[in-house]
Amino acid sequence: MDQEKIGKFIASCRKEKGFTQATLAEKLGITDRAVSKWETGKSLPDASIMMELCELIGTNVNELLTGERIALDEYTKKAEQSLIEMQAKAEKADRNLLRMEIVMGIIIIPLCIILTKISEIFINQGDALTGYALLVISYVAIVLFGIMGMKIEHDAGYYECPNCGERYVPSMLAVLLAIHVGTARRLKCPYCEKRGFHKKVVSKKKG
Ligand SMILES: [Zn+2]
C-alpha cells in the first residue's frame, strides 16, 4: 500500500471538489492537520471516517486505498489486492504488539522486583515513607502491565481451537478469567464448544 500515492490521490479528489484542507476537515469533524498528514502520506484515514471521506471527495474506499481511479473491469482485482495488503499490515502490527508485550515483561518484572528490594532497605533504615512509596510504584507498574498485557492478548490476532481448528476472538472477560501457559489460554471454543488450551495466532487464515 503506497501511502504517498494515496495522499496525492486524496489531495487531487479534494481539489476537484473545490475544498480546502480546512473545509474538508471541518465537514469530517477532524483537524486540518489530520488531512494534511494523509495528503503527505504520513498516515491513512481511520476506517471509521473512510466512507464519509470518500463520499465527500467523490471516490470510494477501493479507489482511495489504491490511490487511483479504477476502471470497472479491474475493480474486483484491485479490491482484493487492497484487502490482502490491509490484512498483512494488521498482522504485522499484531505481531509487533505481542513482541512488545514480551519485551516489556522482560524489563518491567525484574525492575519491580528490584524496586521491592530497594523499598525494603528504605523501610529497614527507618525511611518508611520512601520505602512504601517505592512499593506502591512497583505494584502499580505490575498491575498496569498486567492490564496492558491482557488487552494486547485480547486485541492482537486470534485464538485457535485445537479440536476443530477454527480461529476466533474471545470476549475480554473470557481472556481475563482463563488460565494461561505462555500465550496459550484455556478457553471454550465458540464453534465446537470444547474446552482446551487454545494457542495465539496472528492470522485469521490457516496455513
Ligand atoms: Zn473448536
PDB file of N, CA and C and ligand atoms in Angstrom, residues 161-166 189-194 198, ligand 1:
ATOM      1  N   CYS A 161      -8.662 -23.094  18.055  1.00  0.00           N
ATOM      2  CA  CYS A 161      -9.159 -24.262  18.775  1.00  0.00           C
ATOM      3  C   CYS A 161      -8.408 -25.504  18.279  1.00  0.00           C
ATOM      4  N   PRO A 162      -7.777 -26.273  19.189  1.00  0.00           N
ATOM      5  CA  PRO A 162      -7.014 -27.457  18.756  1.00  0.00           C
ATOM      6  C   PRO A 162      -7.941 -28.586  18.296  1.00  0.00           C
ATOM      7  N   ASN A 163      -9.202 -28.522  18.693  1.00  0.00           N
ATOM      8  CA  ASN A 163     -10.144 -29.587  18.336  1.00  0.00           C
ATOM      9  C   ASN A 163     -10.675 -29.434  16.915  1.00  0.00           C
ATOM     10  N   CYS A 164     -11.300 -28.274  16.608  1.00  0.00           N
ATOM     11  CA  CYS A 164     -11.898 -28.101  15.288  1.00  0.00           C
ATOM     12  C   CYS A 164     -11.059 -27.213  14.380  1.00  0.00           C
ATOM     13  N   GLY A 165     -10.038 -26.540  14.955  1.00  0.00           N
ATOM     14  CA  GLY A 165      -9.142 -25.735  14.120  1.00  0.00           C
ATOM     15  C   GLY A 165      -9.667 -24.355  13.774  1.00  0.00           C
ATOM     16  N   GLU A 166     -10.860 -23.978  14.286  1.00  0.00           N
ATOM     17  CA  GLU A 166     -11.407 -22.647  13.999  1.00  0.00           C
ATOM     18  C   GLU A 166     -10.596 -21.582  14.737  1.00  0.00           C
ATOM     19  N   CYS A 189     -14.254 -23.237  22.973  1.00  0.00           N
ATOM     20  CA  CYS A 189     -14.379 -22.893  21.554  1.00  0.00           C
ATOM     21  C   CYS A 189     -15.822 -22.498  21.222  1.00  0.00           C
ATOM     22  N   PRO A 190     -16.038 -21.321  20.571  1.00  0.00           N
ATOM     23  CA  PRO A 190     -17.407 -20.919  20.233  1.00  0.00           C
ATOM     24  C   PRO A 190     -18.009 -21.766  19.095  1.00  0.00           C
ATOM     25  N   TYR A 191     -17.171 -22.528  18.394  1.00  0.00           N
ATOM     26  CA  TYR A 191     -17.660 -23.342  17.275  1.00  0.00           C
ATOM     27  C   TYR A 191     -18.037 -24.755  17.723  1.00  0.00           C
ATOM     28  N   CYS A 192     -17.059 -25.473  18.337  1.00  0.00           N
ATOM     29  CA  CYS A 192     -17.351 -26.863  18.715  1.00  0.00           C
ATOM     30  C   CYS A 192     -17.659 -26.988  20.216  1.00  0.00           C
ATOM     31  N   GLU A 193     -17.501 -25.849  20.955  1.00  0.00           N
ATOM     32  CA  GLU A 193     -17.828 -25.782  22.380  1.00  0.00           C
ATOM     33  C   GLU A 193     -16.953 -26.659  23.278  1.00  0.00           C
ATOM     34  N   LYS A 194     -15.829 -27.184  22.748  1.00  0.00           N
ATOM     35  CA  LYS A 194     -14.920 -27.962  23.598  1.00  0.00           C
ATOM     36  C   LYS A 194     -13.948 -27.026  24.299  1.00  0.00           C
ATOM     37  N   HIS A 198      -6.060 -23.075  23.866  1.00  0.00           N
ATOM     38  CA  HIS A 198      -6.109 -22.502  22.526  1.00  0.00           C
ATOM     39  C   HIS A 198      -4.901 -21.612  22.329  1.00  0.00           C
TER      40      HIS A 198
HETATM   41 ZN    ZN B   1     -13.436 -25.864  18.271  1.00  0.00          ZN
END
